[in-house]
Amino acid sequence: MRLTFWTGFWIFLLDQATKYVVLYLVNLPAQPNQSYDVFAPFLTLRMAWNRGVNFGLFADFDMRWVLIGVALVISGFVIWWIHREKNIGRWAYISAGLLVGGALGNVVDRAIHGAVADFINMSCCGINNPYAFNIADISIFAGAIGLVLFTDGGDKKKTA
């Protein structure tokens, strides 16, 4: 359980630190339609405020507090579930920390800014990706995949 806490803590800190740099030091929001090539064309900084969920779904609706509530409930459930499980390995604890740390990073954005600050854009091979994401999004995705791969999902197999 300690591994979950520390993974979540460091992911949360990394997410908030990168957002601070992009929002206040680079001041990307003050430069509309501006992007910075970090490793062109693969990695670009491009500001986007996401009021919805993945890929901006439901962004037309004012769901700020609903999405905050959903993220907190899911985070609480994951912590409860991981704490309750007895026969899971190190990677399951790390995965839970990734998911919870990322979710809480996006919760802070929604609470403070009313939207999630997305700024990482990746394109490749002539395909122009219009979407941006952040460290929290990567962590949530990796954590969810990890929980699927590194836990048994509660299915206890009985031996004959």
mmCIF file with all atom_site columns, N, CA and C in Angstrom, residues 20-71:
data_model
loop_
_atom_site.group_PDB
_atom_site.id
_atom_site.type_symbol
_atom_site.label_atom_id
_atom_site.label_alt_id
_atom_site.label_comp_id
_atom_site.label_asym_id
_atom_site.label_entity_id
_atom_site.label_seq_id
_atom_site.pdbx_PDB_ins_code
_atom_site.Cartn_x
_atom_site.Cartn_y
_atom_site.Cartn_z
_atom_site.occupancy
_atom_site.B_iso_or_equiv
_atom_site.pdbx_formal_charge
_atom_site.auth_seq_id
_atom_site.auth_comp_id
_atom_site.auth_asym_id
_atom_site.auth_atom_id
_atom_site.pdbx_PDB_model_num
ATOM 1   N N  . TYR A 1 20 ? 2.654   23.644 -14.086 1.00 0.00 ? 20 TYR A N  1
ATOM 2   C CA . TYR A 1 20 ? 3.113   24.946 -13.606 1.00 0.00 ? 20 TYR A CA 1
ATOM 3   C C  . TYR A 1 20 ? 4.097   25.553 -14.602 1.00 0.00 ? 20 TYR A C  1
ATOM 4   N N  . VAL A 1 21 ? 5.041   24.762 -15.066 1.00 0.00 ? 21 VAL A N  1
ATOM 5   C CA . VAL A 1 21 ? 6.032   25.253 -16.035 1.00 0.00 ? 21 VAL A CA 1
ATOM 6   C C  . VAL A 1 21 ? 5.336   25.741 -17.303 1.00 0.00 ? 21 VAL A C  1
ATOM 7   N N  . VAL A 1 22 ? 4.425   24.945 -17.836 1.00 0.00 ? 22 VAL A N  1
ATOM 8   C CA . VAL A 1 22 ? 3.751   25.300 -19.088 1.00 0.00 ? 22 VAL A CA 1
ATOM 9   C C  . VAL A 1 22 ? 2.820   26.500 -18.905 1.00 0.00 ? 22 VAL A C  1
ATOM 10  N N  . LEU A 1 23 ? 2.100   26.551 -17.791 1.00 0.00 ? 23 LEU A N  1
ATOM 11  C CA . LEU A 1 23 ? 1.124   27.623 -17.588 1.00 0.00 ? 23 LEU A CA 1
ATOM 12  C C  . LEU A 1 23 ? 1.762   28.941 -17.169 1.00 0.00 ? 23 LEU A C  1
ATOM 13  N N  . TYR A 1 24 ? 2.778   28.883 -16.308 1.00 0.00 ? 24 TYR A N  1
ATOM 14  C CA . TYR A 1 24 ? 3.277   30.119 -15.710 1.00 0.00 ? 24 TYR A CA 1
ATOM 15  C C  . TYR A 1 24 ? 4.693   30.513 -16.134 1.00 0.00 ? 24 TYR A C  1
ATOM 16  N N  . LEU A 1 25 ? 5.538   29.577 -16.470 1.00 0.00 ? 25 LEU A N  1
ATOM 17  C CA . LEU A 1 25 ? 6.891   29.932 -16.897 1.00 0.00 ? 25 LEU A CA 1
ATOM 18  C C  . LEU A 1 25 ? 6.969   30.090 -18.418 1.00 0.00 ? 25 LEU A C  1
ATOM 19  N N  . VAL A 1 26 ? 6.441   29.113 -19.142 1.00 0.00 ? 26 VAL A N  1
ATOM 20  C CA . VAL A 1 26 ? 6.379   29.228 -20.600 1.00 0.00 ? 26 VAL A CA 1
ATOM 21  C C  . VAL A 1 26 ? 5.217   30.139 -21.000 1.00 0.00 ? 26 VAL A C  1
ATOM 22  N N  . ASN A 1 27 ? 4.192   30.194 -20.152 1.00 0.00 ? 27 ASN A N  1
ATOM 23  C CA . ASN A 1 27 ? 2.990   31.006 -20.359 1.00 0.00 ? 27 ASN A CA 1
ATOM 24  C C  . ASN A 1 27 ? 2.290   30.657 -21.673 1.00 0.00 ? 27 ASN A C  1
ATOM 25  N N  . LEU A 1 28 ? 2.151   29.378 -21.909 1.00 0.00 ? 28 LEU A N  1
ATOM 26  C CA . LEU A 1 28 ? 1.542   28.887 -23.142 1.00 0.00 ? 28 LEU A CA 1
ATOM 27  C C  . LEU A 1 28 ? 0.097   29.359 -23.351 1.00 0.00 ? 28 LEU A C  1
ATOM 28  N N  . PRO A 1 29 ? -0.735  29.488 -22.290 1.00 0.00 ? 29 PRO A N  1
ATOM 29  C CA . PRO A 1 29 ? -2.108  29.940 -22.530 1.00 0.00 ? 29 PRO A CA 1
ATOM 30  C C  . PRO A 1 29 ? -2.202  31.358 -23.101 1.00 0.00 ? 29 PRO A C  1
ATOM 31  N N  . ALA A 1 30 ? -1.210  32.195 -22.849 1.00 0.00 ? 30 ALA A N  1
ATOM 32  C CA . ALA A 1 30 ? -1.239  33.573 -23.346 1.00 0.00 ? 30 ALA A CA 1
ATOM 33  C C  . ALA A 1 30 ? -0.854  33.663 -24.819 1.00 0.00 ? 30 ALA A C  1
ATOM 34  N N  . GLN A 1 31 ? -0.523  32.534 -25.415 1.00 0.00 ? 31 GLN A N  1
ATOM 35  C CA . GLN A 1 31 ? -0.078  32.514 -26.807 1.00 0.00 ? 31 GLN A CA 1
ATOM 36  C C  . GLN A 1 31 ? -0.997  31.612 -27.628 1.00 0.00 ? 31 GLN A C  1
ATOM 37  N N  . PRO A 1 32 ? -2.200  32.101 -27.945 1.00 0.00 ? 32 PRO A N  1
ATOM 38  C CA . PRO A 1 32 ? -3.153  31.256 -28.670 1.00 0.00 ? 32 PRO A CA 1
ATOM 39  C C  . PRO A 1 32 ? -2.607  30.821 -30.029 1.00 0.00 ? 32 PRO A C  1
ATOM 40  N N  . ASN A 1 33 ? -2.952  29.622 -30.386 1.00 0.00 ? 33 ASN A N  1
ATOM 41  C CA . ASN A 1 33 ? -2.540  29.019 -31.662 1.00 0.00 ? 33 ASN A CA 1
ATOM 42  C C  . ASN A 1 33 ? -1.027  28.913 -31.817 1.00 0.00 ? 33 ASN A C  1
ATOM 43  N N  . GLN A 1 34 ? -0.314  29.015 -30.731 1.00 0.00 ? 34 GLN A N  1
ATOM 44  C CA . GLN A 1 34 ? 1.143   28.903 -30.751 1.00 0.00 ? 34 GLN A CA 1
ATOM 45  C C  . GLN A 1 34 ? 1.534   27.512 -30.264 1.00 0.00 ? 34 GLN A C  1
ATOM 46  N N  . SER A 1 35 ? 2.512   26.923 -30.893 1.00 0.00 ? 35 SER A N  1
ATOM 47  C CA . SER A 1 35 ? 3.025   25.646 -30.422 1.00 0.00 ? 35 SER A CA 1
ATOM 48  C C  . SER A 1 35 ? 4.545   25.704 -30.425 1.00 0.00 ? 35 SER A C  1
ATOM 49  N N  . TYR A 1 36 ? 5.137   24.893 -29.573 1.00 0.00 ? 36 TYR A N  1
ATOM 50  C CA . TYR A 1 36 ? 6.588   24.818 -29.465 1.00 0.00 ? 36 TYR A CA 1
ATOM 51  C C  . TYR A 1 36 ? 7.041   23.412 -29.816 1.00 0.00 ? 36 TYR A C  1
ATOM 52  N N  . ASP A 1 37 ? 7.897   23.322 -30.787 1.00 0.00 ? 37 ASP A N  1
ATOM 53  C CA . ASP A 1 37 ? 8.445   22.029 -31.165 1.00 0.00 ? 37 ASP A CA 1
ATOM 54  C C  . ASP A 1 37 ? 9.539   21.650 -30.180 1.00 0.00 ? 37 ASP A C  1
ATOM 55  N N  . VAL A 1 38 ? 9.337   20.548 -29.492 1.00 0.00 ? 38 VAL A N  1
ATOM 56  C CA . VAL A 1 38 ? 10.346  20.035 -28.579 1.00 0.00 ? 38 VAL A CA 1
ATOM 57  C C  . VAL A 1 38 ? 11.225  19.040 -29.328 1.00 0.00 ? 38 VAL A C  1
ATOM 58  N N  . PHE A 1 39 ? 10.582  18.136 -30.032 1.00 0.00 ? 39 PHE A N  1
ATOM 59  C CA . PHE A 1 39 ? 11.267  17.146 -30.856 1.00 0.00 ? 39 PHE A CA 1
ATOM 60  C C  . PHE A 1 39 ? 10.381  16.920 -32.080 1.00 0.00 ? 39 PHE A C  1
ATOM 61  N N  . ALA A 1 40 ? 10.408  17.906 -32.977 1.00 0.00 ? 40 ALA A N  1
ATOM 62  C CA . ALA A 1 40 ? 9.485   17.928 -34.112 1.00 0.00 ? 40 ALA A CA 1
ATOM 63  C C  . ALA A 1 40 ? 9.718   16.735 -35.037 1.00 0.00 ? 40 ALA A C  1
ATOM 64  N N  . PRO A 1 41 ? 8.668   16.197 -35.611 1.00 0.00 ? 41 PRO A N  1
ATOM 65  C CA . PRO A 1 41 ? 7.258   16.483 -35.399 1.00 0.00 ? 41 PRO A CA 1
ATOM 66  C C  . PRO A 1 41 ? 6.641   15.622 -34.303 1.00 0.00 ? 41 PRO A C  1
ATOM 67  N N  . PHE A 1 42 ? 7.479   14.849 -33.620 1.00 0.00 ? 42 PHE A N  1
ATOM 68  C CA . PHE A 1 42 ? 6.971   13.861 -32.672 1.00 0.00 ? 42 PHE A CA 1
ATOM 69  C C  . PHE A 1 42 ? 6.421   14.471 -31.384 1.00 0.00 ? 42 PHE A C  1
ATOM 70  N N  . LEU A 1 43 ? 7.065   15.482 -30.855 1.00 0.00 ? 43 LEU A N  1
ATOM 71  C CA . LEU A 1 43 ? 6.660   16.062 -29.572 1.00 0.00 ? 43 LEU A CA 1
ATOM 72  C C  . LEU A 1 43 ? 6.573   17.574 -29.687 1.00 0.00 ? 43 LEU A C  1
ATOM 73  N N  . THR A 1 44 ? 5.372   18.087 -29.435 1.00 0.00 ? 44 THR A N  1
ATOM 74  C CA . THR A 1 44 ? 5.101   19.515 -29.522 1.00 0.00 ? 44 THR A CA 1
ATOM 75  C C  . THR A 1 44 ? 4.316   19.943 -28.291 1.00 0.00 ? 44 THR A C  1
ATOM 76  N N  . LEU A 1 45 ? 4.584   21.142 -27.799 1.00 0.00 ? 45 LEU A N  1
ATOM 77  C CA . LEU A 1 45 ? 3.770   21.721 -26.730 1.00 0.00 ? 45 LEU A CA 1
ATOM 78  C C  . LEU A 1 45 ? 2.703   22.584 -27.388 1.00 0.00 ? 45 LEU A C  1
ATOM 79  N N  . ARG A 1 46 ? 1.453   22.247 -27.134 1.00 0.00 ? 46 ARG A N  1
ATOM 80  C CA . ARG A 1 46 ? 0.319   22.974 -27.699 1.00 0.00 ? 46 ARG A CA 1
ATOM 81  C C  . ARG A 1 46 ? -0.769  23.036 -26.632 1.00 0.00 ? 46 ARG A C  1
ATOM 82  N N  . MET A 1 47 ? -1.151  24.230 -26.223 1.00 0.00 ? 47 MET A N  1
ATOM 83  C CA . MET A 1 47 ? -2.095  24.407 -25.121 1.00 0.00 ? 47 MET A CA 1
ATOM 84  C C  . MET A 1 47 ? -3.518  24.064 -25.531 1.00 0.00 ? 47 MET A C  1
ATOM 85  N N  . ALA A 1 48 ? -4.197  23.335 -24.651 1.00 0.00 ? 48 ALA A N  1
ATOM 86  C CA . ALA A 1 48 ? -5.615  23.024 -24.832 1.00 0.00 ? 48 ALA A CA 1
ATOM 87  C C  . ALA A 1 48 ? -6.249  22.906 -23.451 1.00 0.00 ? 48 ALA A C  1
ATOM 88  N N  . TRP A 1 49 ? -7.393  23.530 -23.271 1.00 0.00 ? 49 TRP A N  1
ATOM 89  C CA . TRP A 1 49 ? -8.143  23.400 -22.018 1.00 0.00 ? 49 TRP A CA 1
ATOM 90  C C  . TRP A 1 49 ? -9.257  22.389 -22.254 1.00 0.00 ? 49 TRP A C  1
ATOM 91  N N  . ASN A 1 50 ? -9.205  21.287 -21.548 1.00 0.00 ? 50 ASN A N  1
ATOM 92  C CA . ASN A 1 50 ? -10.171 20.209 -21.732 1.00 0.00 ? 50 ASN A CA 1
ATOM 93  C C  . ASN A 1 50 ? -11.219 20.268 -20.625 1.00 0.00 ? 50 ASN A C  1
ATOM 94  N N  . ARG A 1 51 ? -12.428 20.651 -20.991 1.00 0.00 ? 51 ARG A N  1
ATOM 95  C CA . ARG A 1 51 ? -13.527 20.717 -20.026 1.00 0.00 ? 51 ARG A CA 1
ATOM 96  C C  . ARG A 1 51 ? -14.290 19.396 -19.949 1.00 0.00 ? 51 ARG A C  1
ATOM 97  N N  . GLY A 1 52 ? -13.980 18.484 -20.845 1.00 0.00 ? 52 GLY A N  1
ATOM 98  C CA . GLY A 1 52 ? -14.664 17.199 -20.888 1.00 0.00 ? 52 GLY A CA 1
ATOM 99  C C  . GLY A 1 52 ? -13.792 16.079 -20.357 1.00 0.00 ? 52 GLY A C  1
ATOM 100 N N  . VAL A 1 53 ? -13.940 14.919 -20.979 1.00 0.00 ? 53 VAL A N  1
ATOM 101 C CA . VAL A 1 53 ? -13.133 13.752 -20.614 1.00 0.00 ? 53 VAL A CA 1
ATOM 102 C C  . VAL A 1 53 ? -12.156 13.489 -21.761 1.00 0.00 ? 53 VAL A C  1
ATOM 103 N N  . ASN A 1 54 ? -11.686 12.271 -21.924 1.00 0.00 ? 54 ASN A N  1
ATOM 104 C CA . ASN A 1 54 ? -10.717 11.958 -22.986 1.00 0.00 ? 54 ASN A CA 1
ATOM 105 C C  . ASN A 1 54 ? -11.165 12.492 -24.336 1.00 0.00 ? 54 ASN A C  1
ATOM 106 N N  . PHE A 1 55 ? -10.220 13.066 -25.059 1.00 0.00 ? 55 PHE A N  1
ATOM 107 C CA . PHE A 1 55 ? -10.445 13.621 -26.389 1.00 0.00 ? 55 PHE A CA 1
ATOM 108 C C  . PHE A 1 55 ? -11.518 14.713 -26.397 1.00 0.00 ? 55 PHE A C  1
ATOM 109 N N  . GLY A 1 56 ? -11.767 15.342 -25.242 1.00 0.00 ? 56 GLY A N  1
ATOM 110 C CA . GLY A 1 56 ? -12.718 16.438 -25.168 1.00 0.00 ? 56 GLY A CA 1
ATOM 111 C C  . GLY A 1 56 ? -14.177 16.018 -25.210 1.00 0.00 ? 56 GLY A C  1
ATOM 112 N N  . LEU A 1 57 ? -14.460 14.727 -25.051 1.00 0.00 ? 57 LEU A N  1
ATOM 113 C CA . LEU A 1 57 ? -15.854 14.277 -25.055 1.00 0.00 ? 57 LEU A CA 1
ATOM 114 C C  . LEU A 1 57 ? -16.625 14.954 -23.924 1.00 0.00 ? 57 LEU A C  1
ATOM 115 N N  . PHE A 1 58 ? -17.850 15.336 -24.177 1.00 0.00 ? 58 PHE A N  1
ATOM 116 C CA . PHE A 1 58 ? -18.751 16.000 -23.232 1.00 0.00 ? 58 PHE A CA 1
ATOM 117 C C  . PHE A 1 58 ? -18.264 17.394 -22.835 1.00 0.00 ? 58 PHE A C  1
ATOM 118 N N  . ALA A 1 59 ? -17.412 18.000 -23.628 1.00 0.00 ? 59 ALA A N  1
ATOM 119 C CA . ALA A 1 59 ? -16.881 19.329 -23.305 1.00 0.00 ? 59 ALA A CA 1
ATOM 120 C C  . ALA A 1 59 ? -17.940 20.415 -23.444 1.00 0.00 ? 59 ALA A C  1
ATOM 121 N N  . ASP A 1 60 ? -19.011 20.143 -24.172 1.00 0.00 ? 60 ASP A N  1
ATOM 122 C CA . ASP A 1 60 ? -20.058 21.145 -24.360 1.00 0.00 ? 60 ASP A CA 1
ATOM 123 C C  . ASP A 1 60 ? -20.963 21.282 -23.146 1.00 0.00 ? 60 ASP A C  1
ATOM 124 N N  . PHE A 1 61 ? -20.859 20.374 -22.206 1.00 0.00 ? 61 PHE A N  1
ATOM 125 C CA . PHE A 1 61 ? -21.694 20.406 -21.014 1.00 0.00 ? 61 PHE A CA 1
ATOM 126 C C  . PHE A 1 61 ? -20.859 20.873 -19.828 1.00 0.00 ? 61 PHE A C  1
ATOM 127 N N  . ASP A 1 62 ? -21.488 21.600 -18.903 1.00 0.00 ? 62 ASP A N  1
ATOM 128 C CA . ASP A 1 62 ? -20.770 22.048 -17.709 1.00 0.00 ? 62 ASP A CA 1
ATOM 129 C C  . ASP A 1 62 ? -20.773 20.905 -16.697 1.00 0.00 ? 62 ASP A C  1
ATOM 130 N N  . MET A 1 63 ? -19.755 20.064 -16.782 1.00 0.00 ? 63 MET A N  1
ATOM 131 C CA . MET A 1 63 ? -19.687 18.876 -15.933 1.00 0.00 ? 63 MET A CA 1
ATOM 132 C C  . MET A 1 63 ? -18.505 18.935 -14.973 1.00 0.00 ? 63 MET A C  1
ATOM 133 N N  . ARG A 1 64 ? -17.996 20.122 -14.722 1.00 0.00 ? 64 ARG A N  1
ATOM 134 C CA . ARG A 1 64 ? -16.801 20.281 -13.891 1.00 0.00 ? 64 ARG A CA 1
ATOM 135 C C  . ARG A 1 64 ? -16.905 19.525 -12.576 1.00 0.00 ? 64 ARG A C  1
ATOM 136 N N  . TRP A 1 65 ? -17.945 19.802 -11.804 1.00 0.00 ? 65 TRP A N  1
ATOM 137 C CA . TRP A 1 65 ? -18.067 19.205 -10.468 1.00 0.00 ? 65 TRP A CA 1
ATOM 138 C C  . TRP A 1 65 ? -18.453 17.736 -10.535 1.00 0.00 ? 65 TRP A C  1
ATOM 139 N N  . VAL A 1 66 ? -19.202 17.364 -11.551 1.00 0.00 ? 66 VAL A N  1
ATOM 140 C CA . VAL A 1 66 ? -19.536 15.947 -11.739 1.00 0.00 ? 66 VAL A CA 1
ATOM 141 C C  . VAL A 1 66 ? -18.262 15.152 -12.019 1.00 0.00 ? 66 VAL A C  1
ATOM 142 N N  . LEU A 1 67 ? -17.411 15.668 -12.898 1.00 0.00 ? 67 LEU A N  1
ATOM 143 C CA . LEU A 1 67 ? -16.171 14.971 -13.234 1.00 0.00 ? 67 LEU A CA 1
ATOM 144 C C  . LEU A 1 67 ? -15.205 14.935 -12.054 1.00 0.00 ? 67 LEU A C  1
ATOM 145 N N  . ILE A 1 68 ? -15.192 15.988 -11.254 1.00 0.00 ? 68 ILE A N  1
ATOM 146 C CA . ILE A 1 68 ? -14.379 15.975 -10.027 1.00 0.00 ? 68 ILE A CA 1
ATOM 147 C C  . ILE A 1 68 ? -14.884 14.880 -9.099  1.00 0.00 ? 68 ILE A C  1
ATOM 148 N N  . GLY A 1 69 ? -16.202 14.819 -8.914  1.00 0.00 ? 69 GLY A N  1
ATOM 149 C CA . GLY A 1 69 ? -16.796 13.797 -8.052  1.00 0.00 ? 69 GLY A CA 1
ATOM 150 C C  . GLY A 1 69 ? -16.520 12.388 -8.543  1.00 0.00 ? 69 GLY A C  1
ATOM 151 N N  . VAL A 1 70 ? -16.669 12.175 -9.839  1.00 0.00 ? 70 VAL A N  1
ATOM 152 C CA . VAL A 1 70 ? -16.415 10.850 -10.415 1.00 0.00 ? 70 VAL A CA 1
ATOM 153 C C  . VAL A 1 70 ? -14.955 10.449 -10.207 1.00 0.00 ? 70 VAL A C  1
ATOM 154 N N  . ALA A 1 71 ? -14.029 11.374 -10.445 1.00 0.00 ? 71 ALA A N  1
ATOM 155 C CA . ALA A 1 71 ? -12.600 11.071 -10.266 1.00 0.00 ? 71 ALA A CA 1
ATOM 156 C C  . ALA A 1 71 ? -12.285 10.736 -8.816  1.00 0.00 ? 71 ALA A C  1
#
